[in-house]
Tab-separated table of C-alpha atoms in Angstrom:
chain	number	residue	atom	x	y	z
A	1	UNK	CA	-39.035	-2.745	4.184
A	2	UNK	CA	-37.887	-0.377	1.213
A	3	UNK	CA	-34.885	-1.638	0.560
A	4	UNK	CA	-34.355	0.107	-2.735
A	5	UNK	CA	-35.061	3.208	-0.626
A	6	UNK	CA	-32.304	2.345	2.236
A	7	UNK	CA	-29.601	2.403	-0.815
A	8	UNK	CA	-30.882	5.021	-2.477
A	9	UNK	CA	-30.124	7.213	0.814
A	10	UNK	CA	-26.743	5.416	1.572
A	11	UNK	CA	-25.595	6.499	-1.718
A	12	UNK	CA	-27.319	10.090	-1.462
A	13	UNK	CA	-25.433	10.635	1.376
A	14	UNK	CA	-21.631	10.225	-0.018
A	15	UNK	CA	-22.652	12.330	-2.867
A	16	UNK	CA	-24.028	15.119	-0.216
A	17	UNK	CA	-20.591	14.910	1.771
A	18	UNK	CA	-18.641	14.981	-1.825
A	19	UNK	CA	-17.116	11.450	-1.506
A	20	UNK	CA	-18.615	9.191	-4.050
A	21	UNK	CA	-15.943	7.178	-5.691
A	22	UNK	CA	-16.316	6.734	-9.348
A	23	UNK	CA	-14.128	4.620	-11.680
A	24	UNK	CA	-12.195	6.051	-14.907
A	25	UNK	CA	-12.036	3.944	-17.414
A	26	UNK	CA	-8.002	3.488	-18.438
A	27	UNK	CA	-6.209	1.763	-21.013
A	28	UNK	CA	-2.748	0.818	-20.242
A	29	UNK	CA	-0.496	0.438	-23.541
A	30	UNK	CA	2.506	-1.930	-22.959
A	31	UNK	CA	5.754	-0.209	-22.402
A	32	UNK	CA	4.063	3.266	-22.588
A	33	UNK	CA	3.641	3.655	-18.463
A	34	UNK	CA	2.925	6.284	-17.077
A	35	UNK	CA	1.002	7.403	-20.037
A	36	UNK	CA	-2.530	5.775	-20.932
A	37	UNK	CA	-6.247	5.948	-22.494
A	38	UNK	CA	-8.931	6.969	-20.832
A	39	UNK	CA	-12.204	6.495	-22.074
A	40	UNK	CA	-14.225	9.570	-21.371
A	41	UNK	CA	-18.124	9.535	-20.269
A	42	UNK	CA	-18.925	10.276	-24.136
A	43	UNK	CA	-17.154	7.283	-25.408
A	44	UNK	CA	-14.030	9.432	-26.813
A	45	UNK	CA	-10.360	8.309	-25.717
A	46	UNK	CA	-8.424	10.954	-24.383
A	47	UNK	CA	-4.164	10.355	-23.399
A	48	UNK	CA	-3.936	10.534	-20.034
A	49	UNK	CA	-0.883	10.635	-17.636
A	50	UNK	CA	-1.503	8.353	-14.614
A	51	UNK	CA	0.057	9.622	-11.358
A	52	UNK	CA	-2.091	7.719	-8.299
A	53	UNK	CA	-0.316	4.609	-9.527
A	54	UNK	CA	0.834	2.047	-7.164
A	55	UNK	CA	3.010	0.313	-9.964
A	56	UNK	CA	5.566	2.526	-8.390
A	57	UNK	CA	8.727	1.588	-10.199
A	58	UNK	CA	6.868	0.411	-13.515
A	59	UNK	CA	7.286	-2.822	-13.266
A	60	UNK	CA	4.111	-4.209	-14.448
A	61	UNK	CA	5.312	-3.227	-18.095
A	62	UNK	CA	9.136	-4.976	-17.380
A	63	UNK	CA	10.012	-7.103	-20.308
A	64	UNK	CA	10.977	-9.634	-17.679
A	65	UNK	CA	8.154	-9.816	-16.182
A	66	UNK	CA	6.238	-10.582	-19.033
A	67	UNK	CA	8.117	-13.123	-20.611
A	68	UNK	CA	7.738	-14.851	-17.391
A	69	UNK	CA	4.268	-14.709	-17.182
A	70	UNK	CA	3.727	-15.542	-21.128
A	71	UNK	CA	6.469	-18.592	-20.723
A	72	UNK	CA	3.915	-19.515	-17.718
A	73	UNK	CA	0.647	-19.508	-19.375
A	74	UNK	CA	2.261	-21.407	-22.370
A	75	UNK	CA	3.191	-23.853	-19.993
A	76	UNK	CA	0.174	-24.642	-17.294
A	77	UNK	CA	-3.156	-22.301	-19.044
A	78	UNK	CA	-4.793	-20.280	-16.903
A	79	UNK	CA	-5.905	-20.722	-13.781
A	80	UNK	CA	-4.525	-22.741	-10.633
A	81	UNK	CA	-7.184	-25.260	-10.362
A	82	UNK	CA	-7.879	-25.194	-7.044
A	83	UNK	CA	-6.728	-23.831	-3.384
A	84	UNK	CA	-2.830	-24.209	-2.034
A	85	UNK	CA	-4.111	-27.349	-0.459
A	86	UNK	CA	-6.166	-29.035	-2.799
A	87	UNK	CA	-4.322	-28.856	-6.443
A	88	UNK	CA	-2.948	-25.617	-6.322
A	89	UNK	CA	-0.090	-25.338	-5.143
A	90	UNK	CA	2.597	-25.586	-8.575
A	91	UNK	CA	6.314	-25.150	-9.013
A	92	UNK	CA	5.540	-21.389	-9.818
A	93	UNK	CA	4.386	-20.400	-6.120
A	94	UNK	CA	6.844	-22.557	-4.205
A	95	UNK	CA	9.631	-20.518	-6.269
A	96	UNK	CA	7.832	-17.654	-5.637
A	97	UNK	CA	7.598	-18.216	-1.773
A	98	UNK	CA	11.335	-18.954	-2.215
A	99	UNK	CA	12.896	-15.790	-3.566
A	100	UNK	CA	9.951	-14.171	-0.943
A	101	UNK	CA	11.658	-16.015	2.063
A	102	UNK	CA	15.219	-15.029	0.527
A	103	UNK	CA	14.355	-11.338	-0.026
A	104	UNK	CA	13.845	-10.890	3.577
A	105	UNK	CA	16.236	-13.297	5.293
A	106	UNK	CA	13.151	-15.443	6.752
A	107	UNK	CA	13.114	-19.312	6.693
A	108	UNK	CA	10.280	-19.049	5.089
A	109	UNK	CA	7.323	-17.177	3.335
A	110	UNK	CA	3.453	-17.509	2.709
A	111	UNK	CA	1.458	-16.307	-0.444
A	112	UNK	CA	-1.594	-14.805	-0.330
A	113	UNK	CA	-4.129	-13.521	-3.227
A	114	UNK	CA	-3.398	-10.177	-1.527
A	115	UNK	CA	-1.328	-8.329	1.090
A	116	UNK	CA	-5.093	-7.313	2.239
A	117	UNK	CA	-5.598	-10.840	2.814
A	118	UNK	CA	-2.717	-11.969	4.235
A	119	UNK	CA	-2.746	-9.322	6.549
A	120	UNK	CA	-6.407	-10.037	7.697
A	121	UNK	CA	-6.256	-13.890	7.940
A	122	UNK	CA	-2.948	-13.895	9.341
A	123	UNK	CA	-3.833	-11.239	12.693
A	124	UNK	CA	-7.089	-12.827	12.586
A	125	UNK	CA	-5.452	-15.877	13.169
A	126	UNK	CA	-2.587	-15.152	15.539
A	127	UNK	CA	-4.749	-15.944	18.808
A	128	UNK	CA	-5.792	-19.203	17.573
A	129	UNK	CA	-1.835	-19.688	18.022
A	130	UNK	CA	-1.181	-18.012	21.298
A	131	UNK	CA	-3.913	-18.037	23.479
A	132	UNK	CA	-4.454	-15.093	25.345
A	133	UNK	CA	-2.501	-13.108	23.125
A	134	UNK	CA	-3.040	-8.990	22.947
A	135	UNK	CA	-2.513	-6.996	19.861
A	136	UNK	CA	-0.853	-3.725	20.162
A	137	UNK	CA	-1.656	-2.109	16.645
A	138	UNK	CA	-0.365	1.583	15.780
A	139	UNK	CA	-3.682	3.665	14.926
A	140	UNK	CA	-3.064	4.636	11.304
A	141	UNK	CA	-2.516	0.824	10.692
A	142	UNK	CA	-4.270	-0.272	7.435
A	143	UNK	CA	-7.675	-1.138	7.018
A	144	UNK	CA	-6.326	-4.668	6.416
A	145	UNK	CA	-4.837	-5.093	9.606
A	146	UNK	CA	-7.400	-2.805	12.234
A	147	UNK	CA	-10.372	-6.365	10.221
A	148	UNK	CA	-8.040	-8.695	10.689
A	149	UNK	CA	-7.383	-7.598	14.563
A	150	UNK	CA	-10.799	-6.627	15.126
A	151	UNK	CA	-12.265	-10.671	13.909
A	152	UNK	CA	-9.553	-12.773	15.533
A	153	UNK	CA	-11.819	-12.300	19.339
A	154	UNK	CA	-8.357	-11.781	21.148
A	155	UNK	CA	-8.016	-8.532	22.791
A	156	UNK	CA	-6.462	-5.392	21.429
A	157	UNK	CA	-4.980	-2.287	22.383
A	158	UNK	CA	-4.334	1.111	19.861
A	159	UNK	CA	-1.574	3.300	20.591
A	160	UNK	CA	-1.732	6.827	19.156
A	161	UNK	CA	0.484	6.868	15.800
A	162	UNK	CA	4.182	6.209	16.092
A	163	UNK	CA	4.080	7.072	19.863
A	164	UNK	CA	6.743	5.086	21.307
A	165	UNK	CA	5.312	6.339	24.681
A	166	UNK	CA	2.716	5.438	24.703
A	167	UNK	CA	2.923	2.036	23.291
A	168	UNK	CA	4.996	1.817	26.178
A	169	UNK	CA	2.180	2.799	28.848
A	170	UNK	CA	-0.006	0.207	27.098
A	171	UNK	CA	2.701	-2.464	27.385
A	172	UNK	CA	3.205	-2.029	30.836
A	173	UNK	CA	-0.494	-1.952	31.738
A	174	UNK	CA	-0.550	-5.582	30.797
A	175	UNK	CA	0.387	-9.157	31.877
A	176	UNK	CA	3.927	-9.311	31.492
A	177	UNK	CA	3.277	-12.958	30.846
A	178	UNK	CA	0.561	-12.656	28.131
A	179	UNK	CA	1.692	-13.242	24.330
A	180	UNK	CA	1.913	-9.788	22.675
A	181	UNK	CA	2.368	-8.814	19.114
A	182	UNK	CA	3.149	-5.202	18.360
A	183	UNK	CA	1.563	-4.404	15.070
A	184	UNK	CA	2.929	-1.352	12.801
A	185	UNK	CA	3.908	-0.393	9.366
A	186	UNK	CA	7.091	0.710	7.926
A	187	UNK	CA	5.737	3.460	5.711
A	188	UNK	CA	2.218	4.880	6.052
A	189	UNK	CA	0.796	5.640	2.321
A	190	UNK	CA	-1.140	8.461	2.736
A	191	UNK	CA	1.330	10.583	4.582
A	192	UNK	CA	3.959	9.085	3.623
A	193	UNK	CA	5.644	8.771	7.212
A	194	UNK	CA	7.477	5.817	8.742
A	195	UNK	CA	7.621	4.064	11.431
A	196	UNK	CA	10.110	4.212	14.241
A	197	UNK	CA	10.751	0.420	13.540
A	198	UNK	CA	14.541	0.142	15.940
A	199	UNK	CA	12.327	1.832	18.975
A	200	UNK	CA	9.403	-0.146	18.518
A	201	UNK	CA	11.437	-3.415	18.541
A	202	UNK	CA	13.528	-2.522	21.472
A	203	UNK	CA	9.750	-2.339	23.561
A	204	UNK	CA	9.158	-5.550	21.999
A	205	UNK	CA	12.253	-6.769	23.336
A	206	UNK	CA	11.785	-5.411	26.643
A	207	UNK	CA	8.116	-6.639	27.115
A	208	UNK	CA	8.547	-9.978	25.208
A	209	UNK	CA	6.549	-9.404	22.082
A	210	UNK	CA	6.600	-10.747	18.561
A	211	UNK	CA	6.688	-7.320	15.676
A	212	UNK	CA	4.536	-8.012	12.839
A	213	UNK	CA	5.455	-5.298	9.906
A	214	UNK	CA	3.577	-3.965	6.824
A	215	UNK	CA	6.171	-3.069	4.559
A	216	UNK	CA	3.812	-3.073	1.793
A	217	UNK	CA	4.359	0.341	0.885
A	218	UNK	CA	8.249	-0.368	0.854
A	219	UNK	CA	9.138	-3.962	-0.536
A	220	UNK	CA	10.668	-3.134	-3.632
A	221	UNK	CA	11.505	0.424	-2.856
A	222	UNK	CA	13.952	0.770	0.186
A	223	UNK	CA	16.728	-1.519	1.584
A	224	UNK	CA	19.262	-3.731	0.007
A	225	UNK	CA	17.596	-5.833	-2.882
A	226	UNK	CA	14.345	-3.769	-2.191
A	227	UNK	CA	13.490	-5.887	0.770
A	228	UNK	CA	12.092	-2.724	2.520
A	229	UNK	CA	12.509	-0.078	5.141
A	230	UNK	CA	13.472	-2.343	7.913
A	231	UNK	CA	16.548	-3.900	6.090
A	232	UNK	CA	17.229	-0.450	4.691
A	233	UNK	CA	17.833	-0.205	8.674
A	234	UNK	CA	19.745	-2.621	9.728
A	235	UNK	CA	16.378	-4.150	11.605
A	236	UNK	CA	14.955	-7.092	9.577
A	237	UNK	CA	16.284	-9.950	11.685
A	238	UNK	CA	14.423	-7.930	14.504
A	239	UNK	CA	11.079	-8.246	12.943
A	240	UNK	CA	9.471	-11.842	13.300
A	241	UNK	CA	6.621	-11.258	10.674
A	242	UNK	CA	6.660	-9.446	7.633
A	243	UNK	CA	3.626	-7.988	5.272
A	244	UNK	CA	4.442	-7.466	1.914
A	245	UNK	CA	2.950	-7.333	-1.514
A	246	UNK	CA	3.430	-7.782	-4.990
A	247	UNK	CA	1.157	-5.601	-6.520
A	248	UNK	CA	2.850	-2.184	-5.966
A	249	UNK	CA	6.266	-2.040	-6.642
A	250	UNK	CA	6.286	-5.050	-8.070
A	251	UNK	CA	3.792	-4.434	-10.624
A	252	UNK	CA	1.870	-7.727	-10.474
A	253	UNK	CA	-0.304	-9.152	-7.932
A	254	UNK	CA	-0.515	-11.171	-4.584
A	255	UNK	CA	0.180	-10.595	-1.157
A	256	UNK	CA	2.672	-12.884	1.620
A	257	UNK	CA	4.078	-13.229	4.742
A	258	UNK	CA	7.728	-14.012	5.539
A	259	UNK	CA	8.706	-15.350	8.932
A	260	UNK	CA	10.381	-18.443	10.594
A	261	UNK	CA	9.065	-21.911	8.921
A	262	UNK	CA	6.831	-22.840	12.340
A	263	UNK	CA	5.018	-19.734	12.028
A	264	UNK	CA	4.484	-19.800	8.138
A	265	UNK	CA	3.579	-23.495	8.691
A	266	UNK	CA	1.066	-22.431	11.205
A	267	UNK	CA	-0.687	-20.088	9.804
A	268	UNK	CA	-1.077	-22.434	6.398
A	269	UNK	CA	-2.926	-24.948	8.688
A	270	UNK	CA	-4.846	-22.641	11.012
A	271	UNK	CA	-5.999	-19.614	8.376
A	272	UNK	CA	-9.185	-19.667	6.759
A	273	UNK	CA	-8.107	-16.411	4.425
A	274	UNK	CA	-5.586	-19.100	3.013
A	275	UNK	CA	-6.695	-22.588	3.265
A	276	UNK	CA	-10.285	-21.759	1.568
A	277	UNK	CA	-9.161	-19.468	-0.974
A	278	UNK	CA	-7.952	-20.511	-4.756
A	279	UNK	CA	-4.144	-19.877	-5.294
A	280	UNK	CA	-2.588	-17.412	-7.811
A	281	UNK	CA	-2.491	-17.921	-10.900
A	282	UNK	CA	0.700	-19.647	-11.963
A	283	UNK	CA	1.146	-17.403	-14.402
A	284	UNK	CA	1.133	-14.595	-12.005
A	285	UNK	CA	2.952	-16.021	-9.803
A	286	UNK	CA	6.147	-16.671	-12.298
A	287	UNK	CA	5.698	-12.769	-13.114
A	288	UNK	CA	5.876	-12.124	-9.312
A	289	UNK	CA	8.613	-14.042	-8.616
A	290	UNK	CA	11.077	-12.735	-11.890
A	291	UNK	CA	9.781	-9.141	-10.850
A	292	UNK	CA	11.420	-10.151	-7.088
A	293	UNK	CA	14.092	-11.547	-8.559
A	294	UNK	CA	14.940	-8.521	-11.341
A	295	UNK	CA	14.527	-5.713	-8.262
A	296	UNK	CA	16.596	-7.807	-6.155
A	297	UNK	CA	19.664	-6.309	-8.267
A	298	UNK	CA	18.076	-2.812	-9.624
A	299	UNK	CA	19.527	0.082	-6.908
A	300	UNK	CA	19.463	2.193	-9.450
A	301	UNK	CA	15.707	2.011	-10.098
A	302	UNK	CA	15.202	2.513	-6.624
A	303	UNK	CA	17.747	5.510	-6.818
A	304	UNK	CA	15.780	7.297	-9.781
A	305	UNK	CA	12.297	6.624	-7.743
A	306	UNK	CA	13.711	8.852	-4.882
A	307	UNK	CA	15.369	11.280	-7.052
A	308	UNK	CA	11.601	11.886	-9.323
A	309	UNK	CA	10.114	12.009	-5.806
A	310	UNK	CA	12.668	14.964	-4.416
A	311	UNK	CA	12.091	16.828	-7.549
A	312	UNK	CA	8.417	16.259	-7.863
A	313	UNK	CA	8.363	17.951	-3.791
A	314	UNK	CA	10.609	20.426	-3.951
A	315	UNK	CA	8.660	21.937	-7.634
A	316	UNK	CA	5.825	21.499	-5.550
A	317	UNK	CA	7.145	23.030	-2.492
A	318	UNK	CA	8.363	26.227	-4.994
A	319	UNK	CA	4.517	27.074	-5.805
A	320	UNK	CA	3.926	27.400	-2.302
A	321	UNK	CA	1.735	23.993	-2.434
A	322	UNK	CA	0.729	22.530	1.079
A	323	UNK	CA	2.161	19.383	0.784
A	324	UNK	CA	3.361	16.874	3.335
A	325	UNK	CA	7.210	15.258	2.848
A	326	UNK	CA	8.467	13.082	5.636
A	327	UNK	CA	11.145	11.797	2.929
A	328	UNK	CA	9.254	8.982	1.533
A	329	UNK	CA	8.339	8.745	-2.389
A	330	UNK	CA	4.494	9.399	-1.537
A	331	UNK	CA	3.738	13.205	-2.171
A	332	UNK	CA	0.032	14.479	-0.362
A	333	UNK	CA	-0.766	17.694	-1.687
A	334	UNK	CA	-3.687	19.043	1.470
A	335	UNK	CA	-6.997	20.077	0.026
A	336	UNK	CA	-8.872	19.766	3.348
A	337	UNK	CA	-12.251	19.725	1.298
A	338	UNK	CA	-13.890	16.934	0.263
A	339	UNK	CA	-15.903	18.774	-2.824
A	340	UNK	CA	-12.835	20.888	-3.834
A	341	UNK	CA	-10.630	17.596	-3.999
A	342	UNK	CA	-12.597	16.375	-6.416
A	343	UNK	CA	-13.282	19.172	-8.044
A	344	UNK	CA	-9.610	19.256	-8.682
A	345	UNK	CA	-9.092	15.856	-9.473
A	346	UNK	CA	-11.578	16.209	-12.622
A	347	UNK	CA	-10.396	19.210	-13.263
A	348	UNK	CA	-6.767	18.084	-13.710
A	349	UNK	CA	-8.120	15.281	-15.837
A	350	UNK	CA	-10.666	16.633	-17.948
A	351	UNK	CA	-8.419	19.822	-19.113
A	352	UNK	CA	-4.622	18.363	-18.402
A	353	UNK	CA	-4.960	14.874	-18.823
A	354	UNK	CA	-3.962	14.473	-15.546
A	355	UNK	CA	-5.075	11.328	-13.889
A	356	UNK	CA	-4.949	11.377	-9.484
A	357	UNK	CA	-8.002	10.129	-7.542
A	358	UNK	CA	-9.200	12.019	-4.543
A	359	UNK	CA	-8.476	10.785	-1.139
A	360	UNK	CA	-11.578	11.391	1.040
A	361	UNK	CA	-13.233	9.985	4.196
A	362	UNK	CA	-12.571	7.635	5.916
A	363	UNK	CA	-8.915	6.505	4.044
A	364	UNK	CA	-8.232	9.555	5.711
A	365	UNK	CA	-9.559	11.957	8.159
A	366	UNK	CA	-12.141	14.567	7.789
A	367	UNK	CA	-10.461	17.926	6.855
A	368	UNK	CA	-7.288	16.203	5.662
A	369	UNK	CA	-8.702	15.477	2.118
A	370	UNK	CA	-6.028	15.801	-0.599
A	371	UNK	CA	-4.814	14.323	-3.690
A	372	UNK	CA	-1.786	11.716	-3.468
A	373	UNK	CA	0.775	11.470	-6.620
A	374	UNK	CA	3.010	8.494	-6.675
A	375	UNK	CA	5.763	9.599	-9.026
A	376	UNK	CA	7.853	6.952	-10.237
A	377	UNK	CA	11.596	6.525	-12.207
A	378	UNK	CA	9.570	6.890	-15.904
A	379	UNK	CA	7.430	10.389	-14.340
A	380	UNK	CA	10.332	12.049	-16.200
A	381	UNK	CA	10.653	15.965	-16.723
A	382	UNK	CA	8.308	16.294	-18.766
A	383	UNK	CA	5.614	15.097	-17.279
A	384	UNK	CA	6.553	17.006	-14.310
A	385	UNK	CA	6.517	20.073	-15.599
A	386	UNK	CA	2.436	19.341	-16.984
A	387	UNK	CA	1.799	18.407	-13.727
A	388	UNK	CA	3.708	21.318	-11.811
A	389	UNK	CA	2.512	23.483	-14.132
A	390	UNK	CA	-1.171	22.442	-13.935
A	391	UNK	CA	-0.998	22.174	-9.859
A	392	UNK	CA	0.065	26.219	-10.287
A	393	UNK	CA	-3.078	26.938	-12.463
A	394	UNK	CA	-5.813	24.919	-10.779
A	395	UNK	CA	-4.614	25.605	-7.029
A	396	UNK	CA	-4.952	29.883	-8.566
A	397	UNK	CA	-8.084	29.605	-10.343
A	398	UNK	CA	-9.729	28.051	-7.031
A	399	UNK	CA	-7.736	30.382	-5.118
A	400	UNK	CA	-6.849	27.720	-2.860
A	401	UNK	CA	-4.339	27.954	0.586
A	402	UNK	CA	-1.092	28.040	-0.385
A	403	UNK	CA	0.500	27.983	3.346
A	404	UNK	CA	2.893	24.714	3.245
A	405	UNK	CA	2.259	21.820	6.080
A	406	UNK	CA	5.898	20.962	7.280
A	407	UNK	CA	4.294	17.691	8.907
């Protein structure tokens, strides 16, 4: 066996279909976001505006933030030491978990190195707590939660995206006295859609089943105290598990859980994504948890976000740009070629000093390839108009379709 051959033609291939991902290297500069370094191929630095970002309200530069985590690493060094269970669990993640559980009105929360994780051990684990139980998980759910479904050896149903309908076919197919947990997100990140949370939790009420909620994409960002899409709603006390991280909005790192205390404590003693797995640094988790605390009482940071995101769309939307705006801050512009997407994407960087990654196959379908901007409250005029006024140049000289996508 060649194996040396058998990558050489798994790599060949991505570069034939035009989606090899390669890294850029970037140099963030304290209190300068969304503006960075990037180290070109040659060796030379070149500025760079970033706008793929998921530090969506900046928050990874907050002066707050950092003191936190400096005051942290003065105090304990570096690491953890060791998993939640054995040595590493410290003041910092317990007060952490804390402001976590009193963001969303929960008895309690779980932290995980990741909301990846925490999604994946924590689906993957639900049937090991209620046997027989079935999944019911919303198509475009993230990669995170289809593994963590697909592992846990429970069975599993997919209802076509934000289809109330037929969620409710699938519901009513089964044992009305089998466990159920309806699996969705609030806001899907590469449209940039939501999720009909108040219809999905009246089927769950209906047919008896527990909601688990990615809010990922929203903690931070919508609601009262930026505790997401759901409370933005009125619907958090409906949702009996909630995905969120810290790593977006929040400008840090980590992932949890927040539910009632039996099901947090659960999952602690039954997941292997959490019991064999070193904790968070305490360090990060003090920057987490003053991050949580500080966007806890910043509407107006979340007010600017959606205001930079309505501008950013509608300049968009003037050039004729086929973009897709379901009202969320996430802004798809539709390529629908996987070459031409990145074509554009090093375009945009190499002569504007633009920085957006493609978004190819398979985070999204075939023929839906685009490039996804993530404006934020510091994306301010200026940098709008480079980028507007790049989008008009690039989208000419490639004399791309201009026809706008209304959905």
């Amino acid at each position: 066996m060649d194996y040396t051959e058998k990558l050489d033609k798994a790599i060949a291939r991505l570069h034939e279909e035009g989606r090899y991902r390669t890294f850029i290297d970037i140099e963030r500069h304290k209190g300068q976001f969304p503006h960075a370094e990037w180290t070109r191929p040659d060796g030379s630095k070149q500025p760079i505006t970033v706008w793929c970002g998921n530090d969506y309200l900046g928050m990874g530069q907050n002066p707050a933030v950092l003191q936190a985590m400096h005051e942290a690493v003065d105090a304990t060094g570096a690491g953890s030491g060791g998993t939640r269970n054995i040595s590493g669990t410290t003041v910092y993640h317990k007060r952490l978990e804390a402001e976590l559980a009193d963001l969303h009105d929960k008895e309690a929360a779980l932290l995980f190195t990741s909301a990846y994780i925490a999604n994946d051990a924590t689906l993957s684990t639900l049937p090991k707590l209620f046997p027989g139980l079935i999944i019911y998980s919303d198509e475009l759910n993230h990669a995170s939660m289809i593994e963590g479904i697909r592992r846990n050896g429970g069975a599993k149903r997919v209802f076509r995206h934000n289809d109330i309908d037929h969620l409710r076919e699938l519901l009513a197919a089964d044992d009305p006295d089998a466990p159920k947990v309806i699996a969705f997100e609030s806001v899907y990140s590469m449209d940039g859609d939501f999720g009909p949370i108040e219809a999905i939790c009246d089927l769950a009420d209906e047919f008896g089943a527990l909601t688990y909620l990615d809010e990922v994409h929203a903690v931070g960002m919508y609601g009262p105290r930026g505790a997401g899409v759901a409370a933005r709603d009125g619907l958090m006390n409906r949702i009996d598990m909630i995905n969120g991280t810290l790593a977006k909005a929040y400008g840090v790192m980590g992932g949890y859980v927040a539910a009632s205390f039996k099901l947090c404590d659960a999952i602690r003693c039954y997941a292997p994504g959490f019991i064999f797995t070193t904790s968070l640094p305490p360090a990060v988790a003090a920057g987490a948890a003053a991050s949580v605390a500080y966007l806890k009482q910043a509407d107006d940071l979340r007010e600017q976000h959606q205001t930079q995101a309505r501008i950013l769309k509608l300049r968009l939307k003037g050039l004729g740009l086929p973009i897709i705006d379901h009202g969320s801050h996430i802004v798809p512009v539709i390529v629908g070629d996987p070459v031409h997407t990145k074509k554009l994407s090093d375009m945009l960087l190499d002569q504007f000093g633009i920085y957006v990654q493609p978004i190819n196959f398979p985070t999204v379908p075939r023929g839906t390839e685009r490039l996804r901007f993530t404006p934020s409250p510091v994306h301010g005029p200026k940098e709008i108009d480079a980028l507007v006024s790049a989008m008009d140049e690039l989208w000419s000289h490639c004399a791309l379709n201009r026809a706008e996508l209304t959905a």
